Amino acid sequence: MSLVEQFNFVSFNSRQHALYFSQLLKNEGYDSQIISTPKGVALGCGLSVKFSPHLTSKVYNIYKQHRIPIVGFYSMKRIGNHSELVRIPLI
C-alpha cells in the first residue's frame, strides 16, 4: 500500500514574504509550515508556506487582504514515488 500525502502551498518571490505570510497565518490560528519549494515550481525564492487543503479559502482570503507578492498557489499530491503538482487559479 502506497503512502498518500496531499497538501497545498503558496510559493513566494522573497524569503521575507514567505516568513511574513507564515506569521500572518499563525496569528490567525492556522497551522502552516515553511517548506522548500517543490521542484515542479521553478520560480521564486525557494521557500513556500504549506497548509492543509481544507484551509485554502481562508489562506486565500488572508492573501487578498495583504497582497503579498507571490509566485502562486499550488496543490501537491504524492502517492508513493509519484507526485502530482497543480497550480490553483486565483479568483
PDB file of N, CA and C in Angstrom:
ATOM      1  N   MET A   1       0.842  -1.177   0.000  1.00  0.00           N
ATOM      2  CA  MET A   1       0.000   0.000   0.000  1.00  0.00           C
ATOM      3  C   MET A   1       0.888   1.242   0.000  1.00  0.00           C
ATOM      4  N   SER A   2       0.598   2.186  -0.900  1.00  0.00           N
ATOM      5  CA  SER A   2       1.404   3.395  -1.048  1.00  0.00           C
ATOM      6  C   SER A   2       0.956   4.480  -0.082  1.00  0.00           C
ATOM      7  N   LEU A   3       1.926   5.220   0.403  1.00  0.00           N
ATOM      8  CA  LEU A   3       1.653   6.350   1.271  1.00  0.00           C
ATOM      9  C   LEU A   3       1.112   7.501   0.435  1.00  0.00           C
ATOM     10  N   VAL A   4       0.024   8.133   0.889  1.00  0.00           N
ATOM     11  CA  VAL A   4      -0.574   9.263   0.190  1.00  0.00           C
ATOM     12  C   VAL A   4      -0.425  10.507   1.059  1.00  0.00           C
ATOM     13  N   GLU A   5       0.108  11.570   0.456  1.00  0.00           N
ATOM     14  CA  GLU A   5       0.241  12.854   1.138  1.00  0.00           C
ATOM     15  C   GLU A   5      -0.331  13.920   0.224  1.00  0.00           C
ATOM     16  N   GLN A   6      -1.198  14.767   0.767  1.00  0.00           N
ATOM     17  CA  GLN A   6      -1.766  15.849  -0.030  1.00  0.00           C
ATOM     18  C   GLN A   6      -1.703  17.131   0.792  1.00  0.00           C
ATOM     19  N   PHE A   7      -1.233  18.204   0.149  1.00  0.00           N
ATOM     20  CA  PHE A   7      -1.158  19.499   0.804  1.00  0.00           C
ATOM     21  C   PHE A   7      -1.186  20.595  -0.245  1.00  0.00           C
ATOM     22  N   ASN A   8      -1.478  21.794   0.200  1.00  0.00           N
ATOM     23  CA  ASN A   8      -1.412  22.968  -0.652  1.00  0.00           C
ATOM     24  C   ASN A   8      -0.286  23.855  -0.152  1.00  0.00           C
ATOM     25  N   PHE A   9       0.193  24.737  -1.027  1.00  0.00           N
ATOM     26  CA  PHE A   9       1.240  25.658  -0.610  1.00  0.00           C
ATOM     27  C   PHE A   9       1.206  26.917  -1.455  1.00  0.00           C
ATOM     28  N   VAL A  10       1.796  27.965  -0.894  1.00  0.00           N
ATOM     29  CA  VAL A  10       1.969  29.233  -1.599  1.00  0.00           C
ATOM     30  C   VAL A  10       3.459  29.429  -1.789  1.00  0.00           C
ATOM     31  N   SER A  11       3.860  29.732  -3.013  1.00  0.00           N
ATOM     32  CA  SER A  11       5.260  29.978  -3.328  1.00  0.00           C
ATOM     33  C   SER A  11       5.483  31.487  -3.462  1.00  0.00           C
ATOM     34  N   PHE A  12       6.643  31.949  -3.007  1.00  0.00           N
ATOM     35  CA  PHE A  12       6.919  33.388  -2.925  1.00  0.00           C
ATOM     36  C   PHE A  12       8.154  33.779  -3.730  1.00  0.00           C
ATOM     37  N   ASN A  13       8.209  35.056  -4.078  1.00  0.00           N
ATOM     38  CA  ASN A  13       9.371  35.628  -4.753  1.00  0.00           C
ATOM     39  C   ASN A  13      10.477  35.988  -3.773  1.00  0.00           C
ATOM     40  N   SER A  14      10.115  36.185  -2.509  1.00  0.00           N
ATOM     41  CA  SER A  14      11.050  36.657  -1.498  1.00  0.00           C
ATOM     42  C   SER A  14      10.942  35.800  -0.239  1.00  0.00           C
ATOM     43  N   ARG A  15      12.076  35.459   0.345  1.00  0.00           N
ATOM     44  CA  ARG A  15      12.095  34.691   1.583  1.00  0.00           C
ATOM     45  C   ARG A  15      11.407  35.478   2.704  1.00  0.00           C
ATOM     46  N   GLN A  16      11.608  36.787   2.738  1.00  0.00           N
ATOM     47  CA  GLN A  16      10.961  37.612   3.753  1.00  0.00           C
ATOM     48  C   GLN A  16       9.442  37.559   3.632  1.00  0.00           C
ATOM     49  N   HIS A  17       8.933  37.555   2.396  1.00  0.00           N
ATOM     50  CA  HIS A  17       7.486  37.467   2.202  1.00  0.00           C
ATOM     51  C   HIS A  17       6.956  36.122   2.678  1.00  0.00           C
ATOM     52  N   ALA A  18       7.691  35.045   2.442  1.00  0.00           N
ATOM     53  CA  ALA A  18       7.273  33.717   2.899  1.00  0.00           C
ATOM     54  C   ALA A  18       7.206  33.682   4.429  1.00  0.00           C
ATOM     55  N   LEU A  19       8.223  34.200   5.083  1.00  0.00           N
ATOM     56  CA  LEU A  19       8.243  34.219   6.546  1.00  0.00           C
ATOM     57  C   LEU A  19       7.132  35.104   7.105  1.00  0.00           C
ATOM     58  N   TYR A  20       6.908  36.249   6.485  1.00  0.00           N
ATOM     59  CA  TYR A  20       5.855  37.164   6.924  1.00  0.00           C
ATOM     60  C   TYR A  20       4.473  36.517   6.769  1.00  0.00           C
ATOM     61  N   PHE A  21       4.231  35.877   5.625  1.00  0.00           N
ATOM     62  CA  PHE A  21       2.934  35.250   5.389  1.00  0.00           C
ATOM     63  C   PHE A  21       2.702  34.100   6.367  1.00  0.00           C
ATOM     64  N   SER A  22       3.734  33.337   6.637  1.00  0.00           N
ATOM     65  CA  SER A  22       3.622  32.260   7.620  1.00  0.00           C
ATOM     66  C   SER A  22       3.218  32.814   8.986  1.00  0.00           C
ATOM     67  N   GLN A  23       3.793  33.940   9.359  1.00  0.00           N
ATOM     68  CA  GLN A  23       3.455  34.570  10.640  1.00  0.00           C
ATOM     69  C   GLN A  23       2.012  35.085  10.637  1.00  0.00           C
ATOM     70  N   LEU A  24       1.550  35.622   9.507  1.00  0.00           N
ATOM     71  CA  LEU A  24       0.159  36.057   9.405  1.00  0.00           C
ATOM     72  C   LEU A  24      -0.797  34.886   9.645  1.00  0.00           C
ATOM     73  N   LEU A  25      -0.489  33.732   9.039  1.00  0.00           N
ATOM     74  CA  LEU A  25      -1.339  32.555   9.227  1.00  0.00           C
ATOM     75  C   LEU A  25      -1.315  32.101  10.684  1.00  0.00           C
ATOM     76  N   LYS A  26      -0.140  32.101  11.284  1.00  0.00           N
ATOM     77  CA  LYS A  26      -0.012  31.711  12.685  1.00  0.00           C
ATOM     78  C   LYS A  26      -0.825  32.647  13.581  1.00  0.00           C
ATOM     79  N   ASN A  27      -0.772  33.952  13.294  1.00  0.00           N
ATOM     80  CA  ASN A  27      -1.524  34.937  14.082  1.00  0.00           C
ATOM     81  C   ASN A  27      -3.032  34.718  13.986  1.00  0.00           C
ATOM     82  N   GLU A  28      -3.482  34.169  12.844  1.00  0.00           N
ATOM     83  CA  GLU A  28      -4.905  33.870  12.651  1.00  0.00           C
ATOM     84  C   GLU A  28      -5.292  32.497  13.219  1.00  0.00           C
ATOM     85  N   GLY A  29      -4.303  31.755  13.713  1.00  0.00           N
ATOM     86  CA  GLY A  29      -4.583  30.453  14.318  1.00  0.00           C
ATOM     87  C   GLY A  29      -4.571  29.285  13.345  1.00  0.00           C
ATOM     88  N   TYR A  30      -4.017  29.480  12.138  1.00  0.00           N
ATOM     89  CA  TYR A  30      -3.983  28.421  11.134  1.00  0.00           C
ATOM     90  C   TYR A  30      -2.629  27.716  11.153  1.00  0.00           C
ATOM     91  N   ASP A  31      -2.670  26.388  11.083  1.00  0.00           N
ATOM     92  CA  ASP A  31      -1.444  25.606  11.016  1.00  0.00           C
ATOM     93  C   ASP A  31      -0.817  25.766   9.639  1.00  0.00           C
ATOM     94  N   SER A  32       0.470  26.040   9.630  1.00  0.00           N
ATOM     95  CA  SER A  32       1.215  26.126   8.376  1.00  0.00           C
ATOM     96  C   SER A  32       2.654  25.778   8.677  1.00  0.00           C
ATOM     97  N   GLN A  33       3.408  25.576   7.614  1.00  0.00           N
ATOM     98  CA  GLN A  33       4.803  25.185   7.763  1.00  0.00           C
ATOM     99  C   GLN A  33       5.604  25.783   6.617  1.00  0.00           C
ATOM    100  N   ILE A  34       6.793  26.310   6.928  1.00  0.00           N
ATOM    101  CA  ILE A  34       7.719  26.766   5.890  1.00  0.00           C
ATOM    102  C   ILE A  34       8.392  25.522   5.312  1.00  0.00           C
ATOM    103  N   ILE A  35       8.367  25.399   3.982  1.00  0.00           N
ATOM    104  CA  ILE A  35       8.995  24.258   3.319  1.00  0.00           C
ATOM    105  C   ILE A  35       9.865  24.755   2.167  1.00  0.00           C
ATOM    106  N   SER A  36      10.768  23.916   1.710  1.00  0.00           N
ATOM    107  CA  SER A  36      11.472  24.184   0.455  1.00  0.00           C
ATOM    108  C   SER A  36      10.463  24.015  -0.671  1.00  0.00           C
ATOM    109  N   THR A  37      10.448  24.944  -1.592  1.00  0.00           N
ATOM    110  CA  THR A  37       9.501  24.876  -2.704  1.00  0.00           C
ATOM    111  C   THR A  37       9.743  23.595  -3.498  1.00  0.00           C
ATOM    112  N   PRO A  38       8.680  22.798  -3.735  1.00  0.00           N
ATOM    113  CA  PRO A  38       8.840  21.581  -4.533  1.00  0.00           C
ATOM    114  C   PRO A  38       9.431  21.885  -5.912  1.00  0.00           C
ATOM    115  N   LYS A  39      10.195  20.938  -6.438  1.00  0.00           N
ATOM    116  CA  LYS A  39      10.954  21.174  -7.665  1.00  0.00           C
ATOM    117  C   LYS A  39      10.101  21.447  -8.897  1.00  0.00           C
ATOM    118  N   GLY A  40       8.828  21.141  -8.870  1.00  0.00           N
ATOM    119  CA  GLY A  40       7.952  21.429 -10.002  1.00  0.00           C
ATOM    120  C   GLY A  40       7.676  22.908 -10.199  1.00  0.00           C
ATOM    121  N   VAL A  41       7.974  23.719  -9.184  1.00  0.00           N
ATOM    122  CA  VAL A  41       7.815  25.168  -9.276  1.00  0.00           C
ATOM    123  C   VAL A  41       9.213  25.752  -9.405  1.00  0.00           C
ATOM    124  N   ALA A  42       9.571  26.154 -10.607  1.00  0.00           N
ATOM    125  CA  ALA A  42      10.946  26.575 -10.879  1.00  0.00           C
ATOM    126  C   ALA A  42      11.183  28.051 -10.603  1.00  0.00           C
ATOM    127  N   LEU A  43      10.175  28.755 -10.129  1.00  0.00           N
ATOM    128  CA  LEU A  43      10.297  30.189  -9.878  1.00  0.00           C
ATOM    129  C   LEU A  43      10.294  30.465  -8.382  1.00  0.00           C
ATOM    130  N   GLY A  44      10.737  31.640  -8.018  1.00  0.00           N
ATOM    131  CA  GLY A  44      10.624  32.075  -6.637  1.00  0.00           C
ATOM    132  C   GLY A  44      11.910  31.963  -5.856  1.00  0.00           C
ATOM    133  N   CYS A  45      11.776  32.162  -4.553  1.00  0.00           N
ATOM    134  CA  CYS A  45      12.927  32.262  -3.655  1.00  0.00           C
ATOM    135  C   CYS A  45      13.365  30.923  -3.079  1.00  0.00           C
ATOM    136  N   GLY A  46      12.587  29.880  -3.302  1.00  0.00           N
ATOM    137  CA  GLY A  46      12.938  28.570  -2.765  1.00  0.00           C
ATOM    138  C   GLY A  46      12.195  28.206  -1.498  1.00  0.00           C
ATOM    139  N   LEU A  47      11.433  29.147  -0.929  1.00  0.00           N
ATOM    140  CA  LEU A  47      10.614  28.860   0.247  1.00  0.00           C
ATOM    141  C   LEU A  47       9.136  28.994  -0.099  1.00  0.00           C
ATOM    142  N   SER A  48       8.350  28.119   0.506  1.00  0.00           N
ATOM    143  CA  SER A  48       6.906  28.162   0.349  1.00  0.00           C
ATOM    144  C   SER A  48       6.268  27.952   1.712  1.00  0.00           C
ATOM    145  N   VAL A  49       4.983  28.280   1.798  1.00  0.00           N
ATOM    146  CA  VAL A  49       4.219  28.042   3.015  1.00  0.00           C
ATOM    147  C   VAL A  49       3.206  26.945   2.711  1.00  0.00           C
ATOM    148  N   LYS A  50       3.333  25.843   3.448  1.00  0.00           N
ATOM    149  CA  LYS A  50       2.493  24.657   3.274  1.00  0.00           C
ATOM    150  C   LYS A  50       1.319  24.726   4.245  1.00  0.00           C
ATOM    151  N   PHE A  51       0.133  24.308   3.760  1.00  0.00           N
ATOM    152  CA  PHE A  51      -1.059  24.303   4.605  1.00  0.00           C
ATOM    153  C   PHE A  51      -2.016  23.210   4.124  1.00  0.00           C
ATOM    154  N   SER A  52      -2.973  22.882   4.973  1.00  0.00           N
ATOM    155  CA  SER A  52      -3.950  21.842   4.663  1.00  0.00           C
ATOM    156  C   SER A  52      -4.912  22.315   3.571  1.00  0.00           C
ATOM    157  N   PRO A  53      -5.282  21.426   2.642  1.00  0.00           N
ATOM    158  CA  PRO A  53      -6.214  21.820   1.575  1.00  0.00           C
ATOM    159  C   PRO A  53      -7.532  22.401   2.089  1.00  0.00           C
ATOM    160  N   HIS A  54      -8.003  21.951   3.250  1.00  0.00           N
ATOM    161  CA  HIS A  54      -9.286  22.479   3.739  1.00  0.00           C
ATOM    162  C   HIS A  54      -9.196  23.933   4.201  1.00  0.00           C
ATOM    163  N   LEU A  55      -7.971  24.479   4.316  1.00  0.00           N
ATOM    164  CA  LEU A  55      -7.784  25.879   4.701  1.00  0.00           C
ATOM    165  C   LEU A  55      -7.591  26.810   3.504  1.00  0.00           C
ATOM    166  N   THR A  56      -7.671  26.284   2.294  1.00  0.00           N
ATOM    167  CA  THR A  56      -7.325  27.066   1.104  1.00  0.00           C
ATOM    168  C   THR A  56      -8.095  28.382   1.004  1.00  0.00           C
ATOM    169  N   SER A  57      -9.403  28.364   1.191  1.00  0.00           N
ATOM    170  CA  SER A  57     -10.180  29.608   1.047  1.00  0.00           C
ATOM    171  C   SER A  57      -9.802  30.614   2.127  1.00  0.00           C
ATOM    172  N   LYS A  58      -9.531  30.152   3.338  1.00  0.00           N
ATOM    173  CA  LYS A  58      -9.136  31.061   4.416  1.00  0.00           C
ATOM    174  C   LYS A  58      -7.749  31.649   4.159  1.00  0.00           C
ATOM    175  N   VAL A  59      -6.827  30.815   3.688  1.00  0.00           N
ATOM    176  CA  VAL A  59      -5.478  31.285   3.367  1.00  0.00           C
ATOM    177  C   VAL A  59      -5.542  32.278   2.204  1.00  0.00           C
ATOM    178  N   TYR A  60      -6.369  31.979   1.221  1.00  0.00           N
ATOM    179  CA  TYR A  60      -6.528  32.891   0.086  1.00  0.00           C
ATOM    180  C   TYR A  60      -7.079  34.245   0.538  1.00  0.00           C
ATOM    181  N   ASN A  61      -8.035  34.233   1.463  1.00  0.00           N
ATOM    182  CA  ASN A  61      -8.591  35.491   1.967  1.00  0.00           C
ATOM    183  C   ASN A  61      -7.530  36.331   2.673  1.00  0.00           C
ATOM    184  N   ILE A  62      -6.641  35.691   3.416  1.00  0.00           N
ATOM    185  CA  ILE A  62      -5.544  36.421   4.063  1.00  0.00           C
ATOM    186  C   ILE A  62      -4.614  37.001   3.006  1.00  0.00           C
ATOM    187  N   TYR A  63      -4.341  36.217   1.970  1.00  0.00           N
ATOM    188  CA  TYR A  63      -3.524  36.724   0.854  1.00  0.00           C
ATOM    189  C   TYR A  63      -4.181  37.967   0.229  1.00  0.00           C
ATOM    190  N   LYS A  64      -5.490  37.908  -0.023  1.00  0.00           N
ATOM    191  CA  LYS A  64      -6.197  39.036  -0.636  1.00  0.00           C
ATOM    192  C   LYS A  64      -6.141  40.284   0.243  1.00  0.00           C
ATOM    193  N   GLN A  65      -6.198  40.108   1.556  1.00  0.00           N
ATOM    194  CA  GLN A  65      -6.154  41.249   2.473  1.00  0.00           C
ATOM    195  C   GLN A  65      -4.791  41.936   2.448  1.00  0.00           C
ATOM    196  N   HIS A  66      -3.721  41.160   2.328  1.00  0.00           N
ATOM    197  CA  HIS A  66      -2.373  41.702   2.466  1.00  0.00           C
ATOM    198  C   HIS A  66      -1.624  41.866   1.144  1.00  0.00           C
ATOM    199  N   ARG A  67      -2.065  41.176   0.094  1.00  0.00           N
ATOM    200  CA  ARG A  67      -1.482  41.280  -1.255  1.00  0.00           C
ATOM    201  C   ARG A  67       0.049  41.194  -1.256  1.00  0.00           C
ATOM    202  N   ILE A  68       0.570  40.208  -0.566  1.00  0.00           N
ATOM    203  CA  ILE A  68       1.996  39.947  -0.567  1.00  0.00           C
ATOM    204  C   ILE A  68       2.354  39.365  -1.939  1.00  0.00           C
ATOM    205  N   PRO A  69       3.448  39.804  -2.568  1.00  0.00           N
ATOM    206  CA  PRO A  69       3.826  39.243  -3.879  1.00  0.00           C
ATOM    207  C   PRO A  69       4.085  37.730  -3.777  1.00  0.00           C
ATOM    208  N   ILE A  70       3.443  36.981  -4.649  1.00  0.00           N
ATOM    209  CA  ILE A  70       3.600  35.524  -4.660  1.00  0.00           C
ATOM    210  C   ILE A  70       3.897  35.034  -6.069  1.00  0.00           C
ATOM    211  N   VAL A  71       4.403  33.803  -6.144  1.00  0.00           N
ATOM    212  CA  VAL A  71       4.529  33.109  -7.425  1.00  0.00           C
ATOM    213  C   VAL A  71       3.183  32.469  -7.749  1.00  0.00           C
ATOM    214  N   GLY A  72       2.552  31.837  -6.751  1.00  0.00           N
ATOM    215  CA  GLY A  72       1.242  31.232  -6.957  1.00  0.00           C
ATOM    216  C   GLY A  72       0.842  30.297  -5.837  1.00  0.00           C
ATOM    217  N   PHE A  73      -0.407  29.856  -5.907  1.00  0.00           N
ATOM    218  CA  PHE A  73      -0.969  28.837  -5.015  1.00  0.00           C
ATOM    219  C   PHE A  73      -0.896  27.499  -5.760  1.00  0.00           C
ATOM    220  N   TYR A  74      -0.536  26.434  -5.057  1.00  0.00           N
ATOM    221  CA  TYR A  74      -0.380  25.119  -5.673  1.00  0.00           C
ATOM    222  C   TYR A  74      -0.957  24.028  -4.782  1.00  0.00           C
ATOM    223  N   SER A  75      -1.309  22.926  -5.419  1.00  0.00           N
ATOM    224  CA  SER A  75      -1.740  21.723  -4.720  1.00  0.00           C
ATOM    225  C   SER A  75      -0.774  20.598  -5.088  1.00  0.00           C
ATOM    226  N   MET A  76      -0.335  19.867  -4.079  1.00  0.00           N
ATOM    227  CA  MET A  76       0.593  18.746  -4.292  1.00  0.00           C
ATOM    228  C   MET A  76      -0.032  17.475  -3.739  1.00  0.00           C
ATOM    229  N   LYS A  77       0.001  16.432  -4.555  1.00  0.00           N
ATOM    230  CA  LYS A  77      -0.458  15.122  -4.116  1.00  0.00           C
ATOM    231  C   LYS A  77       0.649  14.124  -4.416  1.00  0.00           C
ATOM    232  N   ARG A  78       1.106  13.430  -3.381  1.00  0.00           N
ATOM    233  CA  ARG A  78       2.150  12.421  -3.539  1.00  0.00           C
ATOM    234  C   ARG A  78       1.571  11.063  -3.193  1.00  0.00           C
ATOM    235  N   ILE A  79       1.726  10.132  -4.126  1.00  0.00           N
ATOM    236  CA  ILE A  79       1.313   8.750  -3.913  1.00  0.00           C
ATOM    237  C   ILE A  79       2.541   7.894  -4.169  1.00  0.00           C
ATOM    238  N   GLY A  80       3.117   7.397  -3.084  1.00  0.00           N
ATOM    239  CA  GLY A  80       4.358   6.641  -3.215  1.00  0.00           C
ATOM    240  C   GLY A  80       5.446   7.527  -3.797  1.00  0.00           C
ATOM    241  N   ASN A  81       6.011   7.117  -4.927  1.00  0.00           N
ATOM    242  CA  ASN A  81       7.069   7.885  -5.593  1.00  0.00           C
ATOM    243  C   ASN A  81       6.539   8.853  -6.643  1.00  0.00           C
ATOM    244  N   HIS A  82       5.235   8.874  -6.853  1.00  0.00           N
ATOM    245  CA  HIS A  82       4.624   9.730  -7.880  1.00  0.00           C
ATOM    246  C   HIS A  82       4.103  11.018  -7.250  1.00  0.00           C
ATOM    247  N   SER A  83       4.415  12.166  -7.859  1.00  0.00           N
ATOM    248  CA  SER A  83       3.929  13.459  -7.393  1.00  0.00           C
ATOM    249  C   SER A  83       3.105  14.120  -8.476  1.00  0.00           C
ATOM    250  N   GLU A  84       2.010  14.761  -8.052  1.00  0.00           N
ATOM    251  CA  GLU A  84       1.143  15.486  -8.975  1.00  0.00           C
ATOM    252  C   GLU A  84       1.017  16.915  -8.459  1.00  0.00           C
ATOM    253  N   LEU A  85       1.504  17.884  -9.241  1.00  0.00           N
ATOM    254  CA  LEU A  85       1.505  19.280  -8.865  1.00  0.00           C
ATOM    255  C   LEU A  85       0.528  20.039  -9.770  1.00  0.00           C
ATOM    256  N   VAL A  86      -0.382  20.808  -9.158  1.00  0.00           N
ATOM    257  CA  VAL A  86      -1.376  21.566  -9.916  1.00  0.00           C
ATOM    258  C   VAL A  86      -1.396  22.995  -9.395  1.00  0.00           C
ATOM    259  N   ARG A  87      -1.329  23.947 -10.303  1.00  0.00           N
ATOM    260  CA  ARG A  87      -1.466  25.357  -9.899  1.00  0.00           C
ATOM    261  C   ARG A  87      -2.930  25.650  -9.647  1.00  0.00           C
ATOM    262  N   ILE A  88      -3.212  26.319  -8.528  1.00  0.00           N
ATOM    263  CA  ILE A  88      -4.577  26.688  -8.161  1.00  0.00           C
ATOM    264  C   ILE A  88      -4.823  28.089  -8.722  1.00  0.00           C
ATOM    265  N   PRO A  89      -5.825  28.242  -9.603  1.00  0.00           N
ATOM    266  CA  PRO A  89      -6.071  29.561 -10.190  1.00  0.00           C
ATOM    267  C   PRO A  89      -6.563  30.553  -9.133  1.00  0.00           C
ATOM    268  N   LEU A  90      -6.070  31.785  -9.200  1.00  0.00           N
ATOM    269  CA  LEU A  90      -6.510  32.831  -8.286  1.00  0.00           C
ATOM    270  C   LEU A  90      -7.796  33.446  -8.809  1.00  0.00           C
ATOM    271  N   ILE A  91      -8.702  33.699  -7.918  1.00  0.00           N
ATOM    272  CA  ILE A  91     -10.024  34.238  -8.314  1.00  0.00           C
ATOM    273  C   ILE A  91      -9.990  35.746  -8.268  1.00  0.00           C
TER     274      ILE A  91
END
